[in-house]
mmCIF file of C-alpha atoms in Angstrom:
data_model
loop_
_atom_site.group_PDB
_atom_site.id
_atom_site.type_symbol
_atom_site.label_atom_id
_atom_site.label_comp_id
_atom_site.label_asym_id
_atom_site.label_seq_id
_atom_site.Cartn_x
_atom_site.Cartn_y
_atom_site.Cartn_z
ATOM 1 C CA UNK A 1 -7.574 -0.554 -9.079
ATOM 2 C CA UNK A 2 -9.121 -2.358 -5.913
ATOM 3 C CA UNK A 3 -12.104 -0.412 -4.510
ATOM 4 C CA UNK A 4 -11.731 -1.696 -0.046
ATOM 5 C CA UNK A 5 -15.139 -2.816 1.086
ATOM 6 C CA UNK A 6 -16.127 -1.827 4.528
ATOM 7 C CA UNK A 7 -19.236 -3.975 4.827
ATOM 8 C CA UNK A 8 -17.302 -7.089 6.088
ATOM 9 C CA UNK A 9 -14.541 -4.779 7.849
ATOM 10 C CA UNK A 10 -14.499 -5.448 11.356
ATOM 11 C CA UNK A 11 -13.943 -2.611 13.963
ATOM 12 C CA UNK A 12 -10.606 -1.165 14.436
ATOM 13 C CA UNK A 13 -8.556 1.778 16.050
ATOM 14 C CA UNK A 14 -6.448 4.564 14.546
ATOM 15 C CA UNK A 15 -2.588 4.618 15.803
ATOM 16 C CA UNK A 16 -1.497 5.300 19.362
ATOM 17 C CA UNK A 17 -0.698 8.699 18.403
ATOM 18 C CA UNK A 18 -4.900 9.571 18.299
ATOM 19 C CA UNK A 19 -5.133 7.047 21.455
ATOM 20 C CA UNK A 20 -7.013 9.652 23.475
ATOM 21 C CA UNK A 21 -9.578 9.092 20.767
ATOM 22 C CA UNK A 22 -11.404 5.890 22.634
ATOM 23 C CA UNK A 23 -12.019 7.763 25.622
ATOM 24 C CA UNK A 24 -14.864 9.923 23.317
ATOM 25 C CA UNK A 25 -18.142 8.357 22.704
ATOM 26 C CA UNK A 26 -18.372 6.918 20.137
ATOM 27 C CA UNK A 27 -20.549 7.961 17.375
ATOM 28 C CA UNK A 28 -23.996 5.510 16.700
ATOM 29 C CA UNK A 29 -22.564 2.306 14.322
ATOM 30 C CA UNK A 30 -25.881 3.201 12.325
ATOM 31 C CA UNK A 31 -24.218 6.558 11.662
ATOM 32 C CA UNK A 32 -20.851 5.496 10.876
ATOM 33 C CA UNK A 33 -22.059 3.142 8.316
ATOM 34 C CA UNK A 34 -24.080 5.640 6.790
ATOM 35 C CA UNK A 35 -20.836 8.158 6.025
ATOM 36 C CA UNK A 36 -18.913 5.802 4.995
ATOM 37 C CA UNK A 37 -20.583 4.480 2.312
ATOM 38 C CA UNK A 38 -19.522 6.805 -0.299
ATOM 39 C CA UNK A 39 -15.380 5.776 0.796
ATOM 40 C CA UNK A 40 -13.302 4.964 -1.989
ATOM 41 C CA UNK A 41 -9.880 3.742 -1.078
ATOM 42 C CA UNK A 42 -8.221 2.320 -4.272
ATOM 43 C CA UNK A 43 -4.623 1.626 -4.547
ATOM 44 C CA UNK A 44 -3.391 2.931 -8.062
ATOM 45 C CA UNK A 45 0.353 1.918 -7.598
ATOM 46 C CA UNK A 46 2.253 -0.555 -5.534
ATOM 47 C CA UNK A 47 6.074 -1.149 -4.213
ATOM 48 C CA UNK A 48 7.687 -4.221 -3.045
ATOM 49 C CA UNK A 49 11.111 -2.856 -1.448
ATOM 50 C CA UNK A 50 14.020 -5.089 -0.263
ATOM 51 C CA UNK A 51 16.543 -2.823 1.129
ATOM 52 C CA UNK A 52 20.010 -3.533 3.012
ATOM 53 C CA UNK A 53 21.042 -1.291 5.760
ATOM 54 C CA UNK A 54 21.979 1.383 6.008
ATOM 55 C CA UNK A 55 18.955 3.089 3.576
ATOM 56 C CA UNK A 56 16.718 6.308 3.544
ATOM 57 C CA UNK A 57 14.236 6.187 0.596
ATOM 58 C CA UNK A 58 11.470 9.190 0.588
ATOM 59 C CA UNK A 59 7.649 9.503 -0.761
ATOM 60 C CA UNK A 60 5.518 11.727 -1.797
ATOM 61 C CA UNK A 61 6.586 14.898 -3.026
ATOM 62 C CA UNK A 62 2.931 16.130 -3.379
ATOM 63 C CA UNK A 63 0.089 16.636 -1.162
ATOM 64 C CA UNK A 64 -2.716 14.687 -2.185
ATOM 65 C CA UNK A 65 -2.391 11.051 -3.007
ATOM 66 C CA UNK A 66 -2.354 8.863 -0.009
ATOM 67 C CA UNK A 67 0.528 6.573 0.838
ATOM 68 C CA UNK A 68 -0.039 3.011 2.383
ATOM 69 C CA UNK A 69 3.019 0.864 4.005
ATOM 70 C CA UNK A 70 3.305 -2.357 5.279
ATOM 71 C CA UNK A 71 6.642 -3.266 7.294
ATOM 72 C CA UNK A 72 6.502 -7.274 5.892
ATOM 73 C CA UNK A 73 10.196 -7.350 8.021
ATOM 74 C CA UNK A 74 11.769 -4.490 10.390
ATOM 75 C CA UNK A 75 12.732 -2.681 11.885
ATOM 76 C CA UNK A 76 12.114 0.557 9.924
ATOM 77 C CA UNK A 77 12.182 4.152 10.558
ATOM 78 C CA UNK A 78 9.723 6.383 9.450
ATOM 79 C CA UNK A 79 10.167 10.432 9.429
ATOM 80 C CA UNK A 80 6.349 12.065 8.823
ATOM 81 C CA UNK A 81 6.030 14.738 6.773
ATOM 82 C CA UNK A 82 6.011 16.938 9.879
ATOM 83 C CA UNK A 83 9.532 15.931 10.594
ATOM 84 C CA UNK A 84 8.294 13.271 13.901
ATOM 85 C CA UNK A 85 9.932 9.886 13.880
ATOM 86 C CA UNK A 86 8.337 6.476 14.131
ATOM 87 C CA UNK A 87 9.585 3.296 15.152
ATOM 88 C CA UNK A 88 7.826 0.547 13.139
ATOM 89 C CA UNK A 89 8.679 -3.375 13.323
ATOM 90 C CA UNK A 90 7.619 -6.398 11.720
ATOM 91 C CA UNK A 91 3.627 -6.168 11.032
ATOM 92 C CA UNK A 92 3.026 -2.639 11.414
ATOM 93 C CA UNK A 93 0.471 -1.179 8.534
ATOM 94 C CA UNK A 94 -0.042 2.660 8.576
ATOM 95 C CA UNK A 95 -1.574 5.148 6.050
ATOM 96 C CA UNK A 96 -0.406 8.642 5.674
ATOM 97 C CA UNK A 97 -4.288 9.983 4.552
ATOM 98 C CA UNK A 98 -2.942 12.925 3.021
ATOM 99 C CA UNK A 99 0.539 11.673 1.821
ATOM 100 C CA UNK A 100 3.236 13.902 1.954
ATOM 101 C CA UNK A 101 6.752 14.220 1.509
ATOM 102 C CA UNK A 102 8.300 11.312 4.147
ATOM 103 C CA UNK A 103 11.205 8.731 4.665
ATOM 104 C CA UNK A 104 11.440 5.200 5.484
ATOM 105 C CA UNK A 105 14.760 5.008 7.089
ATOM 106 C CA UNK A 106 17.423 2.180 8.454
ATOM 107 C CA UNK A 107 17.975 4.931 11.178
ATOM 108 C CA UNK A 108 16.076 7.977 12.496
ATOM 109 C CA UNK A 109 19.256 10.206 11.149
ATOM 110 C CA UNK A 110 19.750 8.711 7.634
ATOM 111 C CA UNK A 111 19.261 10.987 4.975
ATOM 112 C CA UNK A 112 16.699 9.712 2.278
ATOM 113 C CA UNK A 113 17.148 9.353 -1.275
ATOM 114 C CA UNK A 114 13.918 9.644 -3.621
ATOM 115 C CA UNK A 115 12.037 6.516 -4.521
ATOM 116 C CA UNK A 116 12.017 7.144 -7.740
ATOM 117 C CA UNK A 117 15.554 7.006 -8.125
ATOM 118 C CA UNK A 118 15.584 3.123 -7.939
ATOM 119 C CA UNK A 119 15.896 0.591 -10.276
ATOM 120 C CA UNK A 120 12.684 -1.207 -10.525
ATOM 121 C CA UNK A 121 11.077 -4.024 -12.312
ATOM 122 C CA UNK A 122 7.895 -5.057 -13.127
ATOM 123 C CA UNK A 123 5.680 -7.726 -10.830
ATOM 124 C CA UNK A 124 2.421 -7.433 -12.631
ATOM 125 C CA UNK A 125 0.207 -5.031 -13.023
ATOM 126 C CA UNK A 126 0.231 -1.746 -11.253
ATOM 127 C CA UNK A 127 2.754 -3.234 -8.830
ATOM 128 C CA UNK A 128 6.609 -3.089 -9.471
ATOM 129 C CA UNK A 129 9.927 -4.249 -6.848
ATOM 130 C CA UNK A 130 12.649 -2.189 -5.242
ATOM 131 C CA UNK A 131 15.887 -4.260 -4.385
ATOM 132 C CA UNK A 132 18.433 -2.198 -2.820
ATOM 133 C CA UNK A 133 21.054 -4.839 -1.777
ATOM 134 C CA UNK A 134 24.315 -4.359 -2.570
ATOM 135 C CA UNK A 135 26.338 -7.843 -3.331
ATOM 136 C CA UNK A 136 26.752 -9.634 -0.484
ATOM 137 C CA UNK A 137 24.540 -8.540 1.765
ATOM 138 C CA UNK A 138 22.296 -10.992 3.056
ATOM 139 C CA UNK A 139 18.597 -11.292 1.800
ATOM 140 C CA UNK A 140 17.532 -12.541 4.920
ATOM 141 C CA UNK A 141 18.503 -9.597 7.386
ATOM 142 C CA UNK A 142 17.272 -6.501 4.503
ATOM 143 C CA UNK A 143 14.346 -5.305 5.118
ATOM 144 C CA UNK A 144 10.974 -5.569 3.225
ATOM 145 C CA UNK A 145 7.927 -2.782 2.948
ATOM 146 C CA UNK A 146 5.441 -3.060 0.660
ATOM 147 C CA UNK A 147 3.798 -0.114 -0.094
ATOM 148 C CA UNK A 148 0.959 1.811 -1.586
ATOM 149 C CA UNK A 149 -0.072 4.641 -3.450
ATOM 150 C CA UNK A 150 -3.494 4.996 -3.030
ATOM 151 C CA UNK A 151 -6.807 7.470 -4.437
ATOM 152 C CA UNK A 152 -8.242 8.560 -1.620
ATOM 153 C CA UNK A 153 -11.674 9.798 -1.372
ATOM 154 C CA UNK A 154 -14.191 9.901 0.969
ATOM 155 C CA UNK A 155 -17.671 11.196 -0.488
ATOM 156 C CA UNK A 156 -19.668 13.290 1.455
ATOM 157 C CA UNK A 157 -17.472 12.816 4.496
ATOM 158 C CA UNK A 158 -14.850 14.351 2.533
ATOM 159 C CA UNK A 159 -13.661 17.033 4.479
ATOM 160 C CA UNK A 160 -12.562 14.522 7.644
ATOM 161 C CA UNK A 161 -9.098 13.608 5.649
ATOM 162 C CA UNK A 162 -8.089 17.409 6.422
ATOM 163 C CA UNK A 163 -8.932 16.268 9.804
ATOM 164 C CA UNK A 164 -6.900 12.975 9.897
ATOM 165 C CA UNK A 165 -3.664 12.255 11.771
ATOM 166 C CA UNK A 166 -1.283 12.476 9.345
ATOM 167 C CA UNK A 167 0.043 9.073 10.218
ATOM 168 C CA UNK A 168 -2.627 6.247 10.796
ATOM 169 C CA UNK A 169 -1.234 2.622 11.779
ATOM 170 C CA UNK A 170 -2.193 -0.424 13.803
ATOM 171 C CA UNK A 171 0.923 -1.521 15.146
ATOM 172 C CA UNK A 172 0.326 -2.207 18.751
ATOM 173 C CA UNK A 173 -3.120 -2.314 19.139
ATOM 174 C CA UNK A 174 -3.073 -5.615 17.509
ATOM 175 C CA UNK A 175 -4.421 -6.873 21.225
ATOM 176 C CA UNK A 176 -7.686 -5.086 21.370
ATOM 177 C CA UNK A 177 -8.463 -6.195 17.870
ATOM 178 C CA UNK A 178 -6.992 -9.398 16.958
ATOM 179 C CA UNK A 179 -9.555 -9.820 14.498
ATOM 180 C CA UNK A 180 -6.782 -7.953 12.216
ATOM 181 C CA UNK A 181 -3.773 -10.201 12.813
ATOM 182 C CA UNK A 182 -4.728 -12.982 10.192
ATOM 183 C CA UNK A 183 -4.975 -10.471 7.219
ATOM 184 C CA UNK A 184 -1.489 -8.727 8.457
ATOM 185 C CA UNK A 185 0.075 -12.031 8.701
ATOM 186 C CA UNK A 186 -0.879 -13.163 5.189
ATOM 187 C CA UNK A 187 0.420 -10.128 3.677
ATOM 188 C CA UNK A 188 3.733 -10.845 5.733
ATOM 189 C CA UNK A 189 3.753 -14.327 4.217
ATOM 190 C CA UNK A 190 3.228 -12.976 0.383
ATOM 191 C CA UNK A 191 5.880 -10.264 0.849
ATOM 192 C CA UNK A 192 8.043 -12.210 2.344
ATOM 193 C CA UNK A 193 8.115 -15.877 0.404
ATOM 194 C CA UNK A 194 6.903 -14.207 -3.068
ATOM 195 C CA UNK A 195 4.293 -17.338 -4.261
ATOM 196 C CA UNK A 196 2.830 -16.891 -7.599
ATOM 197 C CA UNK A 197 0.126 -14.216 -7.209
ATOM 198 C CA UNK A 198 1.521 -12.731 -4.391
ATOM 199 C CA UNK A 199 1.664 -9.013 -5.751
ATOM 200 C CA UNK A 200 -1.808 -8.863 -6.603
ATOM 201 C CA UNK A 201 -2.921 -10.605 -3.120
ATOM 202 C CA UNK A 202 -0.745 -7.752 -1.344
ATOM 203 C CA UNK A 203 -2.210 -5.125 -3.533
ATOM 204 C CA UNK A 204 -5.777 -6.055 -2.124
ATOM 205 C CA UNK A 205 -4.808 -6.898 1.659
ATOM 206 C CA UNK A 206 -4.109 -3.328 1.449
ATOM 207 C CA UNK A 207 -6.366 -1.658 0.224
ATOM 208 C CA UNK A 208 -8.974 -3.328 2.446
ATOM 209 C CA UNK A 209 -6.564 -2.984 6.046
ATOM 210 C CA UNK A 210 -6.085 0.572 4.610
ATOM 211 C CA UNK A 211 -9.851 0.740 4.895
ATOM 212 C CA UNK A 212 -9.900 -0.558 8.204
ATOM 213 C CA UNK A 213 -8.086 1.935 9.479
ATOM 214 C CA UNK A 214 -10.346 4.916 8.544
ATOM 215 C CA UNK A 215 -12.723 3.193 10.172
ATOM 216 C CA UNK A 216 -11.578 2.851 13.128
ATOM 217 C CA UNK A 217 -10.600 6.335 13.454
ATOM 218 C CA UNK A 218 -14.165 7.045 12.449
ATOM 219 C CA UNK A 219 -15.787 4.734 15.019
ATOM 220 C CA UNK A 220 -13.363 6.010 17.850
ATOM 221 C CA UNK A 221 -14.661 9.318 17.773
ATOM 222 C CA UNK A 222 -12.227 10.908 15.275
ATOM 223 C CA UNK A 223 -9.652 11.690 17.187
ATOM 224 C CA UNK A 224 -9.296 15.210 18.898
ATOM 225 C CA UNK A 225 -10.767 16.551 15.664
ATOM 226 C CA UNK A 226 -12.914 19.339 16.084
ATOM 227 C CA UNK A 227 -15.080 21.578 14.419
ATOM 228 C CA UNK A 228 -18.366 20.068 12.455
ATOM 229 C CA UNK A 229 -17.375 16.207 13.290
ATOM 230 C CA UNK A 230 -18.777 17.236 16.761
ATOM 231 C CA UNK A 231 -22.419 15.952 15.202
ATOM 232 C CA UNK A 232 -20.852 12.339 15.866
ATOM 233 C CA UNK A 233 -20.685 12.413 18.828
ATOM 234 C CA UNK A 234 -23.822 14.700 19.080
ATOM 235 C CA UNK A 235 -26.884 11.833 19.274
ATOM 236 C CA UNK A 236 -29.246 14.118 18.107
ATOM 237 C CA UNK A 237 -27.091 15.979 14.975
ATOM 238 C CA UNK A 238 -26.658 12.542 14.314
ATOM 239 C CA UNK A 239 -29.618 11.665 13.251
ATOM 240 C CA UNK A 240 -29.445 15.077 11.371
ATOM 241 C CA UNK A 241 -26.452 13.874 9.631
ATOM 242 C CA UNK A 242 -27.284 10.616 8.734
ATOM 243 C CA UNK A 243 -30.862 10.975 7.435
ATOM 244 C CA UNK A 244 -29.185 13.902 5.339
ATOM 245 C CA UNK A 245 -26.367 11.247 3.721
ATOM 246 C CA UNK A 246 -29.622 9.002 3.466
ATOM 247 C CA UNK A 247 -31.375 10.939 0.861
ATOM 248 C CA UNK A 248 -29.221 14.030 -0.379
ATOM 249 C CA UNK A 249 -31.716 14.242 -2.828
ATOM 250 C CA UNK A 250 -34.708 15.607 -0.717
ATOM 251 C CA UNK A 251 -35.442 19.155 -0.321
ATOM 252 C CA UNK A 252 -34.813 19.275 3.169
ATOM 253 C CA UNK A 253 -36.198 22.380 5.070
ATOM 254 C CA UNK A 254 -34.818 23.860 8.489
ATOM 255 C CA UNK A 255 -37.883 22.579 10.078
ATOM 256 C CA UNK A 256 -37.509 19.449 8.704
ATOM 257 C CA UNK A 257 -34.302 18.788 9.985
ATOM 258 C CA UNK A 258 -35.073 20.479 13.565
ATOM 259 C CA UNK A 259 -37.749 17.468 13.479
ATOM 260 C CA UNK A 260 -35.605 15.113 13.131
ATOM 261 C CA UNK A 261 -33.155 16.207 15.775
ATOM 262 C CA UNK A 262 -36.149 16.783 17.856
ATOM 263 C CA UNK A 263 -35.967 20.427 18.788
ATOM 264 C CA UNK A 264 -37.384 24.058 17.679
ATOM 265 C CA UNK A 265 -35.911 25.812 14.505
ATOM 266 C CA UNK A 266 -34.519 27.778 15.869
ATOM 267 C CA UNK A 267 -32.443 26.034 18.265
ATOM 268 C CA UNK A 268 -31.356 23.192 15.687
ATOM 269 C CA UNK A 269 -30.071 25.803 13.316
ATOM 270 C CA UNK A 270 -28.070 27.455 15.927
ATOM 271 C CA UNK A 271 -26.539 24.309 17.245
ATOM 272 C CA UNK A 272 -25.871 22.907 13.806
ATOM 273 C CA UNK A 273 -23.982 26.133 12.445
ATOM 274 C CA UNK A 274 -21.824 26.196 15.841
ATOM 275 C CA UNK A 275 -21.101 22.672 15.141
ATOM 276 C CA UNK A 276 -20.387 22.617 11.544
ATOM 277 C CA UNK A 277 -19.316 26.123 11.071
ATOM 278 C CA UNK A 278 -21.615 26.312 8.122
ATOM 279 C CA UNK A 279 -25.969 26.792 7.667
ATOM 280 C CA UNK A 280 -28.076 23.412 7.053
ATOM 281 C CA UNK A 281 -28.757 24.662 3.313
ATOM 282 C CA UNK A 282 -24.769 25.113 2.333
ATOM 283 C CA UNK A 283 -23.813 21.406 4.414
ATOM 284 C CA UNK A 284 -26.378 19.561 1.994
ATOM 285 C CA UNK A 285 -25.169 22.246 -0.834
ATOM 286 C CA UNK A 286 -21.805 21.123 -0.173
ATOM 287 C CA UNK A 287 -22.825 17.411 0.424
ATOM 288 C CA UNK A 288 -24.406 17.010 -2.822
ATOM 289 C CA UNK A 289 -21.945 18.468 -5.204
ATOM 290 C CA UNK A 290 -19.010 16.356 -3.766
ATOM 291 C CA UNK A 291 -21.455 13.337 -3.946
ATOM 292 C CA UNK A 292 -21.805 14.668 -7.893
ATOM 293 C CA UNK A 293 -18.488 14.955 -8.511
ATOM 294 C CA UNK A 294 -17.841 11.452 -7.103
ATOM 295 C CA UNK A 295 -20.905 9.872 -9.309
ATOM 296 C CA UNK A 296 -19.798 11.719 -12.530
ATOM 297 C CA UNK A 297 -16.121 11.713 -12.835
ATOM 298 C CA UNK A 298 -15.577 8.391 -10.714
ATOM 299 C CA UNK A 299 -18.474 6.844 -10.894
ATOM 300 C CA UNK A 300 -19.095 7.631 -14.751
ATOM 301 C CA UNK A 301 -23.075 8.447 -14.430
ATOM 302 C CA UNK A 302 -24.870 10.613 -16.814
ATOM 303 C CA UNK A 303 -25.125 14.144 -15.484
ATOM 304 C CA UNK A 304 -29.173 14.136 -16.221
ATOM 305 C CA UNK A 305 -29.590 11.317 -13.868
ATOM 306 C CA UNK A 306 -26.507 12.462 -10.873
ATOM 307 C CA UNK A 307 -29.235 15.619 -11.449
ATOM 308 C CA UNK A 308 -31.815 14.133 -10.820
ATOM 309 C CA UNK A 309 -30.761 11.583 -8.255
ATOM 310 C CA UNK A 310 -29.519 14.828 -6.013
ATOM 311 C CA UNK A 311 -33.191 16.533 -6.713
ATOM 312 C CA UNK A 312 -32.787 19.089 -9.454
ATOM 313 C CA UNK A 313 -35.807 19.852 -10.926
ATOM 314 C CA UNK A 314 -33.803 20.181 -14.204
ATOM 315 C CA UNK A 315 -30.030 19.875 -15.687
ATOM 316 C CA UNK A 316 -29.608 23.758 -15.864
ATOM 317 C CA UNK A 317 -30.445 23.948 -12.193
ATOM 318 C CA UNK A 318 -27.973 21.124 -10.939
ATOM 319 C CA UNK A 319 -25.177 23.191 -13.465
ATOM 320 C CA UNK A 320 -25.988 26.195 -12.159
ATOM 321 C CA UNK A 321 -25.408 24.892 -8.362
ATOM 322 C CA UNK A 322 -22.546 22.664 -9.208
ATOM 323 C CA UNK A 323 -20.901 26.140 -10.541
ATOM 324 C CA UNK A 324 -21.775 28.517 -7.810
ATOM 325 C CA UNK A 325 -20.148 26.251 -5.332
ATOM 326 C CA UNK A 326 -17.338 24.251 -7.356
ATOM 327 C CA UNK A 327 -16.296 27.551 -10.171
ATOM 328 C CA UNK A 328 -16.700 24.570 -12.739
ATOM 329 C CA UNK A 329 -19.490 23.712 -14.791
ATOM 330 C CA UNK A 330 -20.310 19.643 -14.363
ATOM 331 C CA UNK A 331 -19.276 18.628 -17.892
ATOM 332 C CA UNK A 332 -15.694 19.523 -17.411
ATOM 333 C CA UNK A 333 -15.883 16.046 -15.485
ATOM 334 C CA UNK A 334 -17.084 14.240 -18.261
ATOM 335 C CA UNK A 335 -13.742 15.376 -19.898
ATOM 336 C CA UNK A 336 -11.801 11.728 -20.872
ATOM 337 C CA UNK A 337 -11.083 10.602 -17.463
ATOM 338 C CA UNK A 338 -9.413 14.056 -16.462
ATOM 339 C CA UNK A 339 -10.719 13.840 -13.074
ATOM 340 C CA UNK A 340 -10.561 10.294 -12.405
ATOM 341 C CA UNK A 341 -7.758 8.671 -13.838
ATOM 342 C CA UNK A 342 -4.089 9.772 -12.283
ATOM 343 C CA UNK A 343 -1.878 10.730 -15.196
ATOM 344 C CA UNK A 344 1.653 8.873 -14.961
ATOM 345 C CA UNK A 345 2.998 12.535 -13.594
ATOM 346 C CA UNK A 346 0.752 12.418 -11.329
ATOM 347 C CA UNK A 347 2.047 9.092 -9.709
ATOM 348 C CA UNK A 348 5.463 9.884 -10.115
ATOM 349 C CA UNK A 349 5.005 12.802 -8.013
ATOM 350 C CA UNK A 350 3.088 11.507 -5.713
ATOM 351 C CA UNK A 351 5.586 8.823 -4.986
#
């Protein structure tokens, strides 16, 4: 697996479906980088496709893996899991945050036929090739997607995927940020000419624009999400949220926290709740155990020191929290790999 960096990542916006989203302010770059330090984006399984027209192949049977494709030559169709259809073209990259059953389609009324049902081989690790030309078609008119199954989490900002589009892409906003078009052309070239190394190349070029992508959304004011990712846009909950993510380990106090956002209690705690839809205390309740359950099961740290690190005074306190809010006691993530490894079932039905 390929963790995606987003130190280098340059800025970049969602798709033109959550194009109403640059028209918000965006949220302080000091914030952004601050929530998303704890994303992990890895790809855990990847598809080189060839296919002749007419085809209809379909993804993602289960919620909860994301799905990453890359349209290396078009066009292609693709039918969300909400039934809408998108034209893509040569160059388009999208993510699907939350996966989903969908289609990739020669035409926006072909019926699809499961990916799994194809005859695959091997590449190299992790990543395997679809051909789906019948004899004598011609190589150079099919088209080619490569395409990702990714693990998709996102820390402490966790709860923003249930907030995500459910299809993210680039496509044709390749003109505000052309900073992007060198890294989408290479991965045309590899899926396209097929050099030695190309597969794992393509695997990472993916995992890193898939990164890009979140980002973008992120830094272009989410969207039309609503509810607590408000505080982005809020200056002042922003510093609330940030210095929070900063140090999850300090026993922060209401007045603490109205300090920093530079108001009474009493009005900080108000605003925050209408906001978030949740109390101060339960957001950095909340925060820390889904910062533990990262560092534990992903991460593979000792439970004495994610304890400590998250300021328990001692290991039955942090257990006793981590139950109350998760049902589960924190060694069930210490189980071998359980949690953090995707079984080959898994995969298959997330495909």
């Amino acid at each position: 697996m390929h963790n995606a960096s987003l130190s280098s990542a340059s800025s970049l916006s969602a798709s033109p479906s959550t194009a109403s989203s640059l028209t918000h302010t965006s949220p302080p770059s000091d914030l952004v980088s601050e929530l998303l330090l704890g994303m992990r984006l890895s790809g855990v399984r990847y598809r080189r496709t060839q296919l002749a027209s007419p085809f209809g192949i379909t993804y993602g049977t289960s919620e909860g893996w994301a799905q990453f494709h890359f349209i290396a030559r078009g066009p292609v169709f693709l039918r969300s899991p909400a039934g809408v259809v998108h034209a893509l073209d040569t160059g388009d990259a999208l993510l699907l945050p939350r996966g989903g059953r969908h289609d990739l389609l020669s035409a926006p009324d072909q019926a699809g036929r499961d990916i799994t049902a194809f005859e695959t081989a091997t590449l190299c690790e992790s990543v395997s090739s679809v051909r789906a030309c019948p004899q004598g078609c011609c190589p150079e008119q099919a088209a080619i997607v490569f395409s990702g199954c990714m693990e998709f989490d996102l820390g402490g900002m966790h709860p923003l995927v249930t907030l995500m589009p459910e299809v993210m892409h680039v496509g044709t906003l390749l003109e505000r940020h052309p900073e992007i078009l060198p890294m989408l052309e290479a991965m045309e070239r590899e899926a396209r000419t097929e050099r030695a190394g190309f597969a794992g190349i393509l695997a990472r070029l993916a995992d890193v624009v898939s990164a890009f992508i979140v980002r973008g959304w992120v830094e272009c004011g989410c969207g039309d999400a609503a509810g607590w990712i408000e505080a982005l846009r809020d200056p002042r909950l922003g510093r609330v949220i940030a210095a929070v993510h900063r140090d999850p380990g300090h026993s922060w106090t209401v007045t603490e926290l109205a300090a920093v956002m530079g108001s009474s209690r009493s009005v900080f705690a108000e605003r925050f709740q209408n906001v978030t839809g949740m109390t101060p205390h339960r957001y950095v309740t909340e925060l820390r155990m889904r910062l533990a359950t990262q560092w534990i099961s992903k991460d593979r740290q000792s439970i004495e020191s994610v304890a400590h690190r998250l300021g328990y005074g001692s290991l039955a306190a942090f257990s006793r929290a981590y139950k109350r809010v998760t049902g589960q006691s924190p060694g069930t993530l210490r189980q071998p790999l359980a949690l953090s490894t995707p079984s080959h079932a898994d995969l298959t039905a997330a495909e």
